[in-house]
Coordinates of C-alpha atoms and ligand atoms in Angstrom, one line a residue:
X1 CA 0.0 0.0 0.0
X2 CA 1.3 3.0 -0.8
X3 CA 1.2 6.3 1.5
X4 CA -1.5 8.4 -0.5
X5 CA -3.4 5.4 -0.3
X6 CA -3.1 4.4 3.0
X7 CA -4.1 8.2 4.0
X8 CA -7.2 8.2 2.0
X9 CA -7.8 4.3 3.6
X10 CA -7.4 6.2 6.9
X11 CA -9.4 9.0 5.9
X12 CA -13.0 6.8 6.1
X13 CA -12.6 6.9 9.9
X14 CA -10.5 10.0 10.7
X15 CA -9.7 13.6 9.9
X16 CA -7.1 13.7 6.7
X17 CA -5.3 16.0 9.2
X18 CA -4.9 13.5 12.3
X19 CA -4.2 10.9 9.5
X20 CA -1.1 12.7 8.4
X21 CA 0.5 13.7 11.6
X22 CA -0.2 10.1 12.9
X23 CA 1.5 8.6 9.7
X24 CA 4.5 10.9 9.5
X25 CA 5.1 9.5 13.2
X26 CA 4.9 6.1 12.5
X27 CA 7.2 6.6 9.5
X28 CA 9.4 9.1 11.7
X29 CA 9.3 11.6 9.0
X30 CA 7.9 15.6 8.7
X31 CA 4.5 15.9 6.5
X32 CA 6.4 17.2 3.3
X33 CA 8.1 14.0 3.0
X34 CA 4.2 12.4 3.0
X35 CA 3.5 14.8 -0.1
X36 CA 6.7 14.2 -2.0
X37 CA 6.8 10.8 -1.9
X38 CA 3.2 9.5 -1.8
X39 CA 3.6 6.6 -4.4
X40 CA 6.1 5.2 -2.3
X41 CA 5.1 2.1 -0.4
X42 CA 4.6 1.6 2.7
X43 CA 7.0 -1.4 5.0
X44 CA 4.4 -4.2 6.7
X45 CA 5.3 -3.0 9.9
X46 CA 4.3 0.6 9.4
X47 CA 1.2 -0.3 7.4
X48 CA 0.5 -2.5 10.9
X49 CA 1.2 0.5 13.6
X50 CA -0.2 3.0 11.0
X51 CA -3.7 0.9 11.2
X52 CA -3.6 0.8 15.0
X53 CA -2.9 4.6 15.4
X54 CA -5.9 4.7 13.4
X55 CA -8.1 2.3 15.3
X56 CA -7.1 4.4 18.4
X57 CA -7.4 7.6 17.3
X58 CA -11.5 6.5 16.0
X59 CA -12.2 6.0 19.6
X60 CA -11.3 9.0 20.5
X61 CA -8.2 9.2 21.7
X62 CA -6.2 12.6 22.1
X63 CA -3.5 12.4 19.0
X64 CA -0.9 13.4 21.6
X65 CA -0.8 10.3 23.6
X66 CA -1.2 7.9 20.6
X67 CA 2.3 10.1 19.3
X68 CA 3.0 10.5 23.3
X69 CA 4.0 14.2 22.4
X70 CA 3.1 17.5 22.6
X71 CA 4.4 21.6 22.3
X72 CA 4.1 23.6 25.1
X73 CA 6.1 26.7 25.1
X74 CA 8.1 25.8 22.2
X75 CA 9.5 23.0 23.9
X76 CA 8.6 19.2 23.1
X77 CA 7.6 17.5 26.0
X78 CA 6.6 13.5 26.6
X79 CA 3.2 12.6 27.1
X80 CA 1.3 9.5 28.2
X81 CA -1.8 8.9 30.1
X82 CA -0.3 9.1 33.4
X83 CA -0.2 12.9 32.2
X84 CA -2.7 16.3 31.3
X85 CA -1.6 16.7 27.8
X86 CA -0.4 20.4 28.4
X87 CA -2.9 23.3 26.9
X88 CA -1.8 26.4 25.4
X89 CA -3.8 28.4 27.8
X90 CA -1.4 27.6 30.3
X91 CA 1.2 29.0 28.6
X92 CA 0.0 32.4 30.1
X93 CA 0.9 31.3 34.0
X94 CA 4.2 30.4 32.7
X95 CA 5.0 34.2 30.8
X96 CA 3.5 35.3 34.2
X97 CA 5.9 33.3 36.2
X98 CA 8.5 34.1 34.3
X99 CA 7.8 37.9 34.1
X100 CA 7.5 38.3 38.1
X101 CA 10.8 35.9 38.4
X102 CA 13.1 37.8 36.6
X103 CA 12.6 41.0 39.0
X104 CA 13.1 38.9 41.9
X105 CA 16.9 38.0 43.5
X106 CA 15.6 34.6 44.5
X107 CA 15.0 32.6 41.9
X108 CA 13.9 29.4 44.2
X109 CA 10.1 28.8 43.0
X110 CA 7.7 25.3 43.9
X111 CA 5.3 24.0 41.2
X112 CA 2.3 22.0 42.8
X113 CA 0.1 19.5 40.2
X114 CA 3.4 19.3 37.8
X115 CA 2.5 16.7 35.6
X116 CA 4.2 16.4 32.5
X117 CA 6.8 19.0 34.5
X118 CA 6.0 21.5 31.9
X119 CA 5.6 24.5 33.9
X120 CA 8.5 23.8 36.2
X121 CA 10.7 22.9 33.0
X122 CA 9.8 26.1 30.8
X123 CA 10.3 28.7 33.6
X124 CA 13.7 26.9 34.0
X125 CA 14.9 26.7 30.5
X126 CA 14.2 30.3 30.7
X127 CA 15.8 31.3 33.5
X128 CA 18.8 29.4 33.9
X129 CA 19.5 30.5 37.3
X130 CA 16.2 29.2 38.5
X131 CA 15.8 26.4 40.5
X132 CA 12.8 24.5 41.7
X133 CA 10.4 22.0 43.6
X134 CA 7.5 20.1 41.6
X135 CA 5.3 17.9 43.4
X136 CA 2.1 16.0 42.5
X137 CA 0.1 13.6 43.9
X138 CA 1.3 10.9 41.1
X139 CA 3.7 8.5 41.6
X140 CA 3.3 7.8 37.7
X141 CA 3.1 11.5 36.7
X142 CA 6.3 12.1 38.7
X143 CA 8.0 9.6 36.3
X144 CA 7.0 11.6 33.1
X145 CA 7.9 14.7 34.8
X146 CA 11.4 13.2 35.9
X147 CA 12.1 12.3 31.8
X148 CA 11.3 15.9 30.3
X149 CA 13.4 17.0 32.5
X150 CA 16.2 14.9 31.8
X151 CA 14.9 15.7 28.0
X152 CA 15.2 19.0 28.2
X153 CA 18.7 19.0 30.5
X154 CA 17.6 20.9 34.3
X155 CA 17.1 18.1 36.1
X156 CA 20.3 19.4 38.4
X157 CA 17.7 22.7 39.2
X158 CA 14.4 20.2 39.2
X159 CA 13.6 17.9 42.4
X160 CA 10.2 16.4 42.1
X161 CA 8.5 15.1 45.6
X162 CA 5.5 13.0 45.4
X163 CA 2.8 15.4 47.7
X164 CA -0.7 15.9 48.4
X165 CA -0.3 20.0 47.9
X166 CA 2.1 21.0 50.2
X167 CA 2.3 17.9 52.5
X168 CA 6.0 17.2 51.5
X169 CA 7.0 20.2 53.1
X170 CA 4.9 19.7 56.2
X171 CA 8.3 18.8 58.4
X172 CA 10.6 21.1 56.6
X173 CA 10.3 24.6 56.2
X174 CA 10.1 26.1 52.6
X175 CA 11.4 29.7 51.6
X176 CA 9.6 29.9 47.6
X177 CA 9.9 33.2 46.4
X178 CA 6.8 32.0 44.0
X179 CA 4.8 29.2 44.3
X180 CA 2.8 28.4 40.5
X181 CA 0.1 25.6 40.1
X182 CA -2.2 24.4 37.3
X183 CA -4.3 22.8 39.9
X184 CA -7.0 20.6 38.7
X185 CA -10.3 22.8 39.0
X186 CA -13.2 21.5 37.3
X187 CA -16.4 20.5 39.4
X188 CA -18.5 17.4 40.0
X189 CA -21.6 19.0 37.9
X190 CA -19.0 20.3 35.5
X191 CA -17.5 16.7 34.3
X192 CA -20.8 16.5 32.4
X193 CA -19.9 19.2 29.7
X194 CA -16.4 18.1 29.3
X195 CA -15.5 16.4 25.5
X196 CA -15.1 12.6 25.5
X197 CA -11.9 12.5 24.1
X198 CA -11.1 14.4 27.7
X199 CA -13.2 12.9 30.0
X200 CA -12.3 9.2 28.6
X201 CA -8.8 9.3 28.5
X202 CA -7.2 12.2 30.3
X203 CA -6.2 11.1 34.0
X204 CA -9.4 12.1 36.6
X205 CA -6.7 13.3 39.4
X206 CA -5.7 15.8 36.7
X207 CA -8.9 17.0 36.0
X208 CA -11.4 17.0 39.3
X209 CA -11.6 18.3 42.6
X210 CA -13.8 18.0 44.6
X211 CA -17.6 18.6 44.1
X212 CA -17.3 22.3 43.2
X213 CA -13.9 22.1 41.6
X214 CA -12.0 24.5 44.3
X215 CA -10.1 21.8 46.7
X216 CA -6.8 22.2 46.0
X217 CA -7.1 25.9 44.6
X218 CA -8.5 26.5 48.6
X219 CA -5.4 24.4 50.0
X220 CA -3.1 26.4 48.0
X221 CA -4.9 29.6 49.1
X222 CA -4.6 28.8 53.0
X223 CA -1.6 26.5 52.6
X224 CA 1.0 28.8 50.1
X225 CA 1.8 31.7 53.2
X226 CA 4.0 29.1 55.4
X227 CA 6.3 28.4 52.5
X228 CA 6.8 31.6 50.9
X229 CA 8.8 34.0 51.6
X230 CA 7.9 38.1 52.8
X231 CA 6.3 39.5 49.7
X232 CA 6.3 36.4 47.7
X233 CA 3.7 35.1 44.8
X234 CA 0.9 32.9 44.1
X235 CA -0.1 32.4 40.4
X236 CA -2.3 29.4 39.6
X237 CA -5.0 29.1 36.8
X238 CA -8.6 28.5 37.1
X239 CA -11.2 27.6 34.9
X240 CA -14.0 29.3 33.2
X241 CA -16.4 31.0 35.5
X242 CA -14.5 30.6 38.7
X243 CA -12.7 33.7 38.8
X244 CA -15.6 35.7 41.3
X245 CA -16.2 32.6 43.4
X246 CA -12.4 32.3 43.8
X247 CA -12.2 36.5 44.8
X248 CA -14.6 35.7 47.3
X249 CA -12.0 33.0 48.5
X250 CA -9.1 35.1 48.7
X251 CA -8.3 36.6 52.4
X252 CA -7.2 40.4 51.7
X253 CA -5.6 40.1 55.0
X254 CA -2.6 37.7 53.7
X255 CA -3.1 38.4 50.0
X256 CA -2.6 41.6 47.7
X257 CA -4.6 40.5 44.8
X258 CA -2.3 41.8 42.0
X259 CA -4.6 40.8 38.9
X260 CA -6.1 38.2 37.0
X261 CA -5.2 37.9 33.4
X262 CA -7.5 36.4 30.7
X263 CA -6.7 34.3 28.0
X264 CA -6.9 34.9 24.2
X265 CA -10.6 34.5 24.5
X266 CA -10.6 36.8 26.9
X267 CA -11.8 34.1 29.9
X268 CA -10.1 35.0 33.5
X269 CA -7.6 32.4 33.5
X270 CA -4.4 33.2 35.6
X271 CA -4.5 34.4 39.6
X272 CA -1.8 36.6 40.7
X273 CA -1.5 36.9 44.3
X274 CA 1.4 38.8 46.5
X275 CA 2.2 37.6 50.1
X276 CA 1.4 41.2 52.1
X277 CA 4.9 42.1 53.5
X278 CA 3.8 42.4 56.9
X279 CA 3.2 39.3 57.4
X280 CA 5.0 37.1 58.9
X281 CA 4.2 33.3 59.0
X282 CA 5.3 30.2 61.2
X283 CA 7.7 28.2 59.4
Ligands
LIG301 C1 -4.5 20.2 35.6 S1 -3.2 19.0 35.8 C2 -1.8 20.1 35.4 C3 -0.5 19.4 35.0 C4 0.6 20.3 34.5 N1 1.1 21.2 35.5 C5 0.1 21.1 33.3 O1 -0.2 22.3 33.5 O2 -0.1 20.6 32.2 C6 -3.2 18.9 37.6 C7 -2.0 18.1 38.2 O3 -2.2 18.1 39.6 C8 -2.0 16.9 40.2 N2 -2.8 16.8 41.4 C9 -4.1 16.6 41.6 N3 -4.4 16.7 42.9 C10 -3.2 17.0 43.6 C11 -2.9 17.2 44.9 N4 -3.8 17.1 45.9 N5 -1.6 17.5 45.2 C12 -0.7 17.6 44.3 N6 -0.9 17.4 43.0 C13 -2.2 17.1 42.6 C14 -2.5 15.9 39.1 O4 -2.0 14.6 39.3 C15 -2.1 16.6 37.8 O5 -0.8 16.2 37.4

């Protein structure tokens, strides 16, 4: 079988698009090879993986994990379905992160619900004299995490703790200068409206928290103080509709609510928060 007509084979139960990408994988090559040489034929064993990319990509499954990559920040990082497949969206916590960093002259920052690490990894490929703490509450995530960072060369600035929030640091005291989550936020009543191809195969811990969405966005909120230091920040994303609920949350005592900034549709997506200098926590 040759490649045009394997594509057009392919084509009967997926987008000409995902059939592409998912053939130039198999075949290790970029999709202008695919037009230039689409009378040539295709080996047994890449007709064979080609037509069970295809049978997994019909069910629904996200082309990032049947490729197990995907681009965040210009960087290529490992996926699998231990992992969130990184969203552009986020993309805006880490400009934040980075924007607030490089004012600061401690460059020590923690990175709670890592994942695929690639939060914690693009600050630090940004700012090489960065260093960091990523925790999640995956053992399995963890191990993704650990292998970007090795990919993209800072594990010597990475350590990655397994940790339900801040639990890790419970017995030791923490000095952040910024503390950055993408926590999982979306509610109980919310999991109804979310697409199958997310619901079905992207990890639950990732997405849910508790019924209304906010458990581990409130533990950060009452939790982040003790391990930051005078003046430090919070930044964590939230989902759509949360951003007054979450306002409501926020105690103007401890926090300076710096802003929130939207994403390109304009949606409230990143929380900025500054630790009030007068305060002083128990460490
Ligand atoms: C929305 S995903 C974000 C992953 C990655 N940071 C990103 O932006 O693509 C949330 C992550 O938080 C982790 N997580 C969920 N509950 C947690 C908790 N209580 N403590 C620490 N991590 C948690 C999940 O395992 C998941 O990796």
């Amino acid at each position: 079988m040759t490649i045009n007509e394997a594509l057009t084979k392919a084509a009967e139960k997926i987008t000409r698009r995902d059939a592409r990408l998912l053939l130039a994988a198999v075949m290790r090559q970029n999709q202008a090879f695919l037009i230039a040489h689409d009378k040539d034929f295709l080996t047994a064993a890449e007709q064979e993986k080609f037509a069970a990319c295809v049978v997994r990509r019909a069910a629904g499954e996200p082309l990032q994990y049947i490729v197990g990559k995907q681009e965040f920040y210009n960087l290529e990082f490992e996926v699998n379905r231990d992992v969130l497949i990184p969203r552009p969206e986020t993309e805006i916590l880490v400009e934040t992160a980075i924007e607030i960093l490089e004012k600061q002259k401690n460059h020590n920052f923690c990175d709670i619900g890592t994942g695929t690490g690639c939060i914690a990894i693009a600050i630090l490929k940004n700012l090489p004299a960065a260093s960091a703490v990523a925790v999640d509450v995956s053992r399995k995530a963890l191990k993704v995490a650990a292998g970007n960072a090795r990919k993209h060369f800072v594990a010597d600035r990475l350590i990655l703790e397994k940790s339900d929030v801040f639990s890790a640091f419970d017995s030791k005291p923490s000095d952040f200068s910024l503390i950055v989550s993408n926590p999982p936020y979306v509610s109980e009543t919310d999991s109804q409206f979310l697409p199958r191809e997310v619901k079905d195969f992207e990890p639950h811990t990732a997405l849910f928290s508790g019924a209304d969405g906010l458990d581990v966005i409130k533990k950060l909120l009452c939790n982040a103080p003790q391990h930051l230091i005078k003046g430090g920040y919070l930044l964590f994303e939230i989902g759509y509709g949360q951003s007054e609920t979450i306002i409501k949350l926020i105690d103007k005592n401890i926090w300076n609510l710096i802003k929130i900034r939207a994403d390109l549709q304009k949606i409230p997506r990143v929380v900025v928060l500054q630790l009030k200098a007068d305060k002083s926590f128990q460490k």
